[in-house]
Structure formats: C-alpha cells, structure tokens
mmCIF file of C-alpha atoms in Angstrom:
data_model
loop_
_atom_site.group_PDB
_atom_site.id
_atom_site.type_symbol
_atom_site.label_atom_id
_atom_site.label_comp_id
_atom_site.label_asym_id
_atom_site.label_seq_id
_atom_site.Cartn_x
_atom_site.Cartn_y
_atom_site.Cartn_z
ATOM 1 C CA UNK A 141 -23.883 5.747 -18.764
ATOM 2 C CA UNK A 142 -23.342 6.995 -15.272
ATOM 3 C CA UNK A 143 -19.355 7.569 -14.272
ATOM 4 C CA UNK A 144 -17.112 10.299 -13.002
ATOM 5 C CA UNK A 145 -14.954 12.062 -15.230
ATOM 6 C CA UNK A 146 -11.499 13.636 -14.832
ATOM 7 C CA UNK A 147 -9.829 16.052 -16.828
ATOM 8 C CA UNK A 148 -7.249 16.943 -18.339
ATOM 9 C CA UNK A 149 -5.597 13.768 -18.341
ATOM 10 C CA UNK A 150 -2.063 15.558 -18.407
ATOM 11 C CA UNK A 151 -1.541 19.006 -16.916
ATOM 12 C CA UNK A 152 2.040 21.052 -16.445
ATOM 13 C CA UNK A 153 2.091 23.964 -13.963
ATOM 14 C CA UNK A 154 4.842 26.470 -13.847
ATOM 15 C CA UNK A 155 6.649 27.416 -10.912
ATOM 16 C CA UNK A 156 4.664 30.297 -8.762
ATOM 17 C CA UNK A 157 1.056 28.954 -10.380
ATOM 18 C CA UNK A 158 -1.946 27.624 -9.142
ATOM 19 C CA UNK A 159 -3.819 24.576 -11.507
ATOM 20 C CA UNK A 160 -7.135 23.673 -10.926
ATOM 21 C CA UNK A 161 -8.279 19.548 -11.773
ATOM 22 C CA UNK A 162 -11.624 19.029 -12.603
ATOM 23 C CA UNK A 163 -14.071 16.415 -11.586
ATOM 24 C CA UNK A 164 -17.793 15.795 -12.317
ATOM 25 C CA UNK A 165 -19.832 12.724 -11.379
ATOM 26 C CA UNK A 166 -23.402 11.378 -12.631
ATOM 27 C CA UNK A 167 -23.693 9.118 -10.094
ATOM 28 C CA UNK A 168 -25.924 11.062 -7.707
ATOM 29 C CA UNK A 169 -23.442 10.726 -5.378
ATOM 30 C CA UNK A 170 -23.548 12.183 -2.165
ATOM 31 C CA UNK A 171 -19.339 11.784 -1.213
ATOM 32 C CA UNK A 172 -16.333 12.413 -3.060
ATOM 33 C CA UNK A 173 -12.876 12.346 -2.794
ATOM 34 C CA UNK A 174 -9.497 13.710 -3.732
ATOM 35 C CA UNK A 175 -6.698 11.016 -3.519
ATOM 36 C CA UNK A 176 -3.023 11.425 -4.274
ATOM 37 C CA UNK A 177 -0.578 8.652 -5.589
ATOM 38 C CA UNK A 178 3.096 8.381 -5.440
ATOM 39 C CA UNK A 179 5.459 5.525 -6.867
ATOM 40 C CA UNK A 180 5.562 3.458 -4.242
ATOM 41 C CA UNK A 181 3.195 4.636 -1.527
ATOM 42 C CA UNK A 182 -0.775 3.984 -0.996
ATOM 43 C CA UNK A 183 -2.787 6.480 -2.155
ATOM 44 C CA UNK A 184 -3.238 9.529 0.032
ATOM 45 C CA UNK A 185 -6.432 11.234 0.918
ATOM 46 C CA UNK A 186 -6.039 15.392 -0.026
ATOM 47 C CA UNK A 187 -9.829 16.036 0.762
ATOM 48 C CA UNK A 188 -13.073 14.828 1.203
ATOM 49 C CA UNK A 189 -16.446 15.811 0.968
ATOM 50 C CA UNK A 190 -20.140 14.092 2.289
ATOM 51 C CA UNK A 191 -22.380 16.737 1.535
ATOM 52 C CA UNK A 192 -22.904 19.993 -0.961
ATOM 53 C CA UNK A 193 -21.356 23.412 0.584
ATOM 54 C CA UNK A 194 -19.300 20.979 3.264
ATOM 55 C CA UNK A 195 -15.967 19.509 2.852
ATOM 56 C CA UNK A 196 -12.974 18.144 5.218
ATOM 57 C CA UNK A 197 -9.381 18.378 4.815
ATOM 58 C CA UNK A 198 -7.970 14.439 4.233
ATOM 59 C CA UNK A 199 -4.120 14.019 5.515
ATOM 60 C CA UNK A 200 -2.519 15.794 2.988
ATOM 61 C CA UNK A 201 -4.749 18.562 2.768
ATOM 62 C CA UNK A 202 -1.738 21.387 2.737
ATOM 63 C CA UNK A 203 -1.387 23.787 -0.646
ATOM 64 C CA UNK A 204 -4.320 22.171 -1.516
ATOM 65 C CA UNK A 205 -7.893 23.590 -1.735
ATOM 66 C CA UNK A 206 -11.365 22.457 -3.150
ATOM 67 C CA UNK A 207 -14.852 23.667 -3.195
ATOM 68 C CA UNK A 208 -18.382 21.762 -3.173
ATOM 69 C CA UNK A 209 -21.028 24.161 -4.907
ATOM 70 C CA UNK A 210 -22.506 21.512 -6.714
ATOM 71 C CA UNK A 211 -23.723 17.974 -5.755
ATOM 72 C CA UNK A 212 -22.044 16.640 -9.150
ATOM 73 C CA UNK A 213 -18.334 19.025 -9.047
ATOM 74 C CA UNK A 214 -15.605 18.704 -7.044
ATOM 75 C CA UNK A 215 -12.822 20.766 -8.549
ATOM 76 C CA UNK A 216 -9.048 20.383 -7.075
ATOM 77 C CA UNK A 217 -6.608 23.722 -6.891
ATOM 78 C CA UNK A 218 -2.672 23.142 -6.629
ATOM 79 C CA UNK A 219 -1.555 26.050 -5.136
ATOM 80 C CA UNK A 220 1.858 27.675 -5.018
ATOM 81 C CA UNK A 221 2.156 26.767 -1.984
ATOM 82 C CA UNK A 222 2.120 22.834 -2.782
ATOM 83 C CA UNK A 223 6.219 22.821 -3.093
ATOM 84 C CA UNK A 224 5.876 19.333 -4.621
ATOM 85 C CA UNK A 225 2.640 18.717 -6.733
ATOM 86 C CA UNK A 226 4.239 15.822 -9.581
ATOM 87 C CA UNK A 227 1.894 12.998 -8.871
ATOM 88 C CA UNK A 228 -1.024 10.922 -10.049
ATOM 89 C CA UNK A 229 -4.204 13.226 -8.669
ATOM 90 C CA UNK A 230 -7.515 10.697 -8.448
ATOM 91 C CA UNK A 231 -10.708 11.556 -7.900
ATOM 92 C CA UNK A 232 -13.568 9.010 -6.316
ATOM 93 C CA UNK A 233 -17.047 9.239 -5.188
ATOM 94 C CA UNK A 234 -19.554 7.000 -3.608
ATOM 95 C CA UNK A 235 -22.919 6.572 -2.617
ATOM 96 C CA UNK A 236 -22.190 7.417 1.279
ATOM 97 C CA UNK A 237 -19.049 6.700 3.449
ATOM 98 C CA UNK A 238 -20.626 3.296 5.528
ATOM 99 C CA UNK A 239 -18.550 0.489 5.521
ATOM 100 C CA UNK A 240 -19.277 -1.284 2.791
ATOM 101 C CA UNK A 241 -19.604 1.745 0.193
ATOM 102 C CA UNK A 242 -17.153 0.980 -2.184
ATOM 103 C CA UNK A 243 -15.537 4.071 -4.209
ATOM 104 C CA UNK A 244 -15.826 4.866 -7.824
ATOM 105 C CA UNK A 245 -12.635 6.459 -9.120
ATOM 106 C CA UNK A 246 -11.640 8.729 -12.064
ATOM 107 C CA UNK A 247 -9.427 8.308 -14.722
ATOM 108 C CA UNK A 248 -7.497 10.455 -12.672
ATOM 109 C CA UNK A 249 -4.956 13.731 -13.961
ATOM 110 C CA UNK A 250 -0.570 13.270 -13.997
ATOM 111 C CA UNK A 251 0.584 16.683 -12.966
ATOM 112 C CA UNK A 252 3.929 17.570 -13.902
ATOM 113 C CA UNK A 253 6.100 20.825 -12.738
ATOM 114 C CA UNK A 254 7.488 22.468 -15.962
ATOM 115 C CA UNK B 267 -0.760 5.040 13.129
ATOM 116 C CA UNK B 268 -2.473 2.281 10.785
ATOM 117 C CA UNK B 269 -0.056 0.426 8.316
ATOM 118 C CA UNK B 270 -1.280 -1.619 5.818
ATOM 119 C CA UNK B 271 1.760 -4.063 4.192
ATOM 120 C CA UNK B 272 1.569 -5.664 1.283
ATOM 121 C CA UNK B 273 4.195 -7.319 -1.080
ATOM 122 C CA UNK B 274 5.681 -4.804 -3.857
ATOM 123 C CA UNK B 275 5.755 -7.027 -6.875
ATOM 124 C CA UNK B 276 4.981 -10.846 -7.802
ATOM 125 C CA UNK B 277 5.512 -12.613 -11.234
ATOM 126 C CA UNK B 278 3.523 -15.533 -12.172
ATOM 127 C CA UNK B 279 2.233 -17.629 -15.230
ATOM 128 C CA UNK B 280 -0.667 -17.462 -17.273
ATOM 129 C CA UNK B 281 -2.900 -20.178 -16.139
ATOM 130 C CA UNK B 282 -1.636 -20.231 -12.602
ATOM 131 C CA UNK B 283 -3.039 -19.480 -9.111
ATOM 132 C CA UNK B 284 -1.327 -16.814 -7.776
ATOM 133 C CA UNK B 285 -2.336 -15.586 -3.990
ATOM 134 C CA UNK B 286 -1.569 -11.798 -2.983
ATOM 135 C CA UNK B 287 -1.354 -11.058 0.772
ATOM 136 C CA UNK B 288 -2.022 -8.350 2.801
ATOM 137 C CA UNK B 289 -1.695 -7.345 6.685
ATOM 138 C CA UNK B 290 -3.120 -4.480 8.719
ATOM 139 C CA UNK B 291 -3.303 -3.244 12.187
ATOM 140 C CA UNK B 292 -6.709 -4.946 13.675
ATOM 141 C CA UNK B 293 -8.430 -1.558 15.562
ATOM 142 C CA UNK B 294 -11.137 -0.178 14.755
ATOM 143 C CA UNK B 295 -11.932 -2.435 11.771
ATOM 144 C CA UNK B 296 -14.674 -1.485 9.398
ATOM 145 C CA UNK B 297 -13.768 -3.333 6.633
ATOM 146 C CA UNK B 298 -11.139 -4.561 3.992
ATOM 147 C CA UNK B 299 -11.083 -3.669 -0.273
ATOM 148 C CA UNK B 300 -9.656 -4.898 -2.637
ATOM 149 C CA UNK B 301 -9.193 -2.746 -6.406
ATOM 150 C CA UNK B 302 -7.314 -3.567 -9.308
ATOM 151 C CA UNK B 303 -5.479 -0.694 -11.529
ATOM 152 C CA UNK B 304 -3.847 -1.229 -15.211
ATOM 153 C CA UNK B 305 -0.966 1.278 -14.844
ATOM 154 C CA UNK B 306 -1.839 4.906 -15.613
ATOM 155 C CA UNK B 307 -5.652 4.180 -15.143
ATOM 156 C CA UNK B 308 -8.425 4.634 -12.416
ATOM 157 C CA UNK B 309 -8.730 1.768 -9.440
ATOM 158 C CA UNK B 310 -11.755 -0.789 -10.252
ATOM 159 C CA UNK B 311 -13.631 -2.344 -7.306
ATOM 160 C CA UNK B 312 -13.014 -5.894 -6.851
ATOM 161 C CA UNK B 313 -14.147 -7.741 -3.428
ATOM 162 C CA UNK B 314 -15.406 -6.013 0.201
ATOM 163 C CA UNK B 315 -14.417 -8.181 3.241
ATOM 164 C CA UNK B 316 -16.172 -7.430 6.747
ATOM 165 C CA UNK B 317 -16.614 -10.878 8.069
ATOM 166 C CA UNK B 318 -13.869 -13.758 8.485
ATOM 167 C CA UNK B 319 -14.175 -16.395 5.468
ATOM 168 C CA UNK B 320 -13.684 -16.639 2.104
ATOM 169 C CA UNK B 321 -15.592 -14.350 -1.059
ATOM 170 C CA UNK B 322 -15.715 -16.229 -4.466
ATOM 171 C CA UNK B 323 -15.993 -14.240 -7.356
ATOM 172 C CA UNK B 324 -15.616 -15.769 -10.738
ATOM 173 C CA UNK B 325 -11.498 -16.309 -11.140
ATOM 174 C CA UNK B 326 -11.348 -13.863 -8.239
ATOM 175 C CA UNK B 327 -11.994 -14.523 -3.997
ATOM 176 C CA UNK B 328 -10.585 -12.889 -1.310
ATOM 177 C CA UNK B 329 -10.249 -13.956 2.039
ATOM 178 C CA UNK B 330 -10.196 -12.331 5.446
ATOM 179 C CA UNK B 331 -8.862 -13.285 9.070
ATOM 180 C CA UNK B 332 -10.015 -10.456 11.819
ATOM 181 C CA UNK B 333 -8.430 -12.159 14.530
ATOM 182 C CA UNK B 334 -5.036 -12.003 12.573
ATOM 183 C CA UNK B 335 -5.539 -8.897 10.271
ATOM 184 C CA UNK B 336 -4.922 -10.711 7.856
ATOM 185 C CA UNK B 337 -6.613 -10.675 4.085
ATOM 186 C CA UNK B 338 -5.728 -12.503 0.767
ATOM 187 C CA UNK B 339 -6.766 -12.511 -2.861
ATOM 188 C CA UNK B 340 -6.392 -15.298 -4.783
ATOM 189 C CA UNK B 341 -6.203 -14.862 -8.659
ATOM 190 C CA UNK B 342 -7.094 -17.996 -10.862
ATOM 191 C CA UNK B 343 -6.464 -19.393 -13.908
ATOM 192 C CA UNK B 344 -4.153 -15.962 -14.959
ATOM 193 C CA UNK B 345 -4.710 -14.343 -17.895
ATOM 194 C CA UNK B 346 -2.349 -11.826 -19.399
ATOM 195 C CA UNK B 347 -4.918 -8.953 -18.793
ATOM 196 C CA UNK B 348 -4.491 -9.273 -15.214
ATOM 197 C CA UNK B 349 -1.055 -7.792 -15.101
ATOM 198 C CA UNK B 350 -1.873 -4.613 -13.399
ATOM 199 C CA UNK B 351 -1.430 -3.437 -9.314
ATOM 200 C CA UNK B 352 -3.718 -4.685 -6.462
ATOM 201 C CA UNK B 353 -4.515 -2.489 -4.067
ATOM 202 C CA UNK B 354 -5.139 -3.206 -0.364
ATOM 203 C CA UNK B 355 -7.351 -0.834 1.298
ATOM 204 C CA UNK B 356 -8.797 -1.051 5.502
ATOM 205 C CA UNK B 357 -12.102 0.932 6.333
ATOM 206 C CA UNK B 358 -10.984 2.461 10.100
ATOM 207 C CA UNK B 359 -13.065 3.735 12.897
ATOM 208 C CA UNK B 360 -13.906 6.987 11.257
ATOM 209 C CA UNK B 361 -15.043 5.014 7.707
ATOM 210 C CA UNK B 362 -11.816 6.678 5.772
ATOM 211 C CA UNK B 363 -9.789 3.844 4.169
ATOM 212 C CA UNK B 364 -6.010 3.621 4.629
ATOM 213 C CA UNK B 365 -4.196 1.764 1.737
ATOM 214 C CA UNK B 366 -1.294 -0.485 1.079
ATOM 215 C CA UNK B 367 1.377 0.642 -1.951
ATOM 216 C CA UNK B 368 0.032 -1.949 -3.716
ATOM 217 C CA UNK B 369 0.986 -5.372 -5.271
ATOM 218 C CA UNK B 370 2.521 -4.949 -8.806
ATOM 219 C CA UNK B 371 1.376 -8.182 -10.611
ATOM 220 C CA UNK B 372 3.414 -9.431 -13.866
ATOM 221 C CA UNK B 373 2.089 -12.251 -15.596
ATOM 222 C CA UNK B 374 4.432 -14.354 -17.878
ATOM 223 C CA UNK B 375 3.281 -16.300 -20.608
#
C-alpha cells in the first residue's frame, strides 16, 4: 500500500545537537512538505519542496534545514540553532500544489529537548 | 496577513448534528480543506471547497460562502470515534494553505 512514513515517532535532542526526522513517500509524489504544530496554533509550514534537487523555505524556515536528493526522501534537520524545537513535526506530500491537491500527511515525529 | 478563526473546542452527543464553523480573509482564494486528526496522529483529508454551496459526504458535508469567507462542516449522526480536532485550512494566491488552530471536538455519550 502506497503512504508516507515518518520516523521515529518520539525523538529527544540534547542541548547544542542537531536531529535529523525522516520521511519517505511511495506515492510518486512530486511535492512535499514539512509542517510544524503547536498546542493551540495552526500548523506551520518549515519547508517545502515541488521538485527533486529544489526546495523553498516555508515561514518558519529558521534553524531548520532539509534536502531533496531523492523524489521519495525528504529528511528534516533541527539544528542548534532552533532555540525552541518541542513540537509535533509533520510531514505531507501531494500529487502537485494546484488548488484542489489535497495533502497526504505522516504519522508525524514529537520532539522533545532533554 | 491571512487569519483563519475557528472555534477552540465544542462538546456534543452521540447521535447529534453538530456544525463547526470557520472564517477567513476572502483574497486571493484558491480554495478551502477540511482534515480531521485523532490526537497524536497524522491529519486525514475530509472535504475540498472551491465553489459556494454545499458538499455531502456520507455523515460528513461542508459548506462554503465566498462572498462571506465563510465555511462550515456539519457532522451527523455522531459517533464516539469522531472525537478528534478539525482542521480549517485556505489555499491563498501562491497555492500554500494557511490553517486555523483547529476545532477540538468531544463527543458525550
């Protein structure tokens, strides 16, 4: 069955350390996403991504970074630099980004700061 | 910027109607989503809205006013399974969706 998978499910970073979220779709999907959700507040978009080798920052995008190599991967790095990375991390993809192209979402990862 | 408002929670009974609201800012409309998410699990795709009127779906429709930016979804005959948060979501200008905090929905038996 097609789908897009998130893991770990639970991850802990340390103060000074990078973490890295995975995601991996089956979908042949040509977009995905990296969303970010907060008690309280809609999700927020960290990055994007339309096309292999291209990606755009969303409006979160700082002490964040991602990379496209591969049509399927879209893997998410907390940096240091993110002073405040406890949240609910979400990945998505969809077929294209017209209006009607409705998003397919991960399990998703809770990051917590040890 | 774009604000999408929706109520934060809303209790109801099993076997009930129950009719979540939500408003956004009306330019450069692409669009309007609806997903449902059971706490601590991924958003699942439940209605698309582009044109004013009402979608039927099974125990599920939503509804949308352009004119008034103004969308509902309407939940019938509740079951306990449909406890979960609704989410809101607007397609803008550039095709990036902006979305609400979400309706927490508690169903009572």
């Amino acid at each position: 069955d097609g789908g897009i998978t998130q893991s770990p499910k639970y991850l802990f970073r340390k103060e000074g350390q990078n973490v890295t979220l995975s995601c991996e779709q089956n979908l042949n999907h040509d977009a995905m996403y990296w969303y970010r959700q907060d008690p309280g507040q809609g999700l927020r978009l960290i990055y994007y991504s339309q096309i292999v080798n291209d990606f755009q920052k969303g409006d979160i995008a700082e002490g964040y970074s991602v990379s496209r190599e591969k049509k399927e991967s879209f893997p998410l790095t907390v940096t240091s630099a993110q002073k405040n990375p406890t949240a609910f991390y979400l990945c998505a993809s969809s077929l294209g980004q017209g209006g009607a192209e409705k998003l397919f979402f991960g399990s998703g990862t809770q990051l917590s700061v040890l | 910027g774009q604000n999408i408002d929706q109520p934060t929670e809303m209790t109801a009974t099993e076997g009930a109607i129950v009719q979540i609201n939500c408003t956004y800012q009306t330019s450069g409309f692409n669009g309007l989503f609806w997903y449902q998410q059971h706490a601590g699990e991924a958003p699942t795709f439940l209605s698309y809205n582009v044109l004013d009127g009402l979608e039927e779906k099974g125990r599920f429709s939503s509804f949308l006013s352009r004119s008034k930016g103004y969308s509902y979804l309407l939940l019938k005959e509740l079951q306990m399974k449909d406890s979960a948060s609704y989410l809101c979501a607007e397609k803008d200008s550039n095709y990036q969706l902006i979305w609400g905090a979400g309706t927490k929905l508690i169903i009572k038996p």
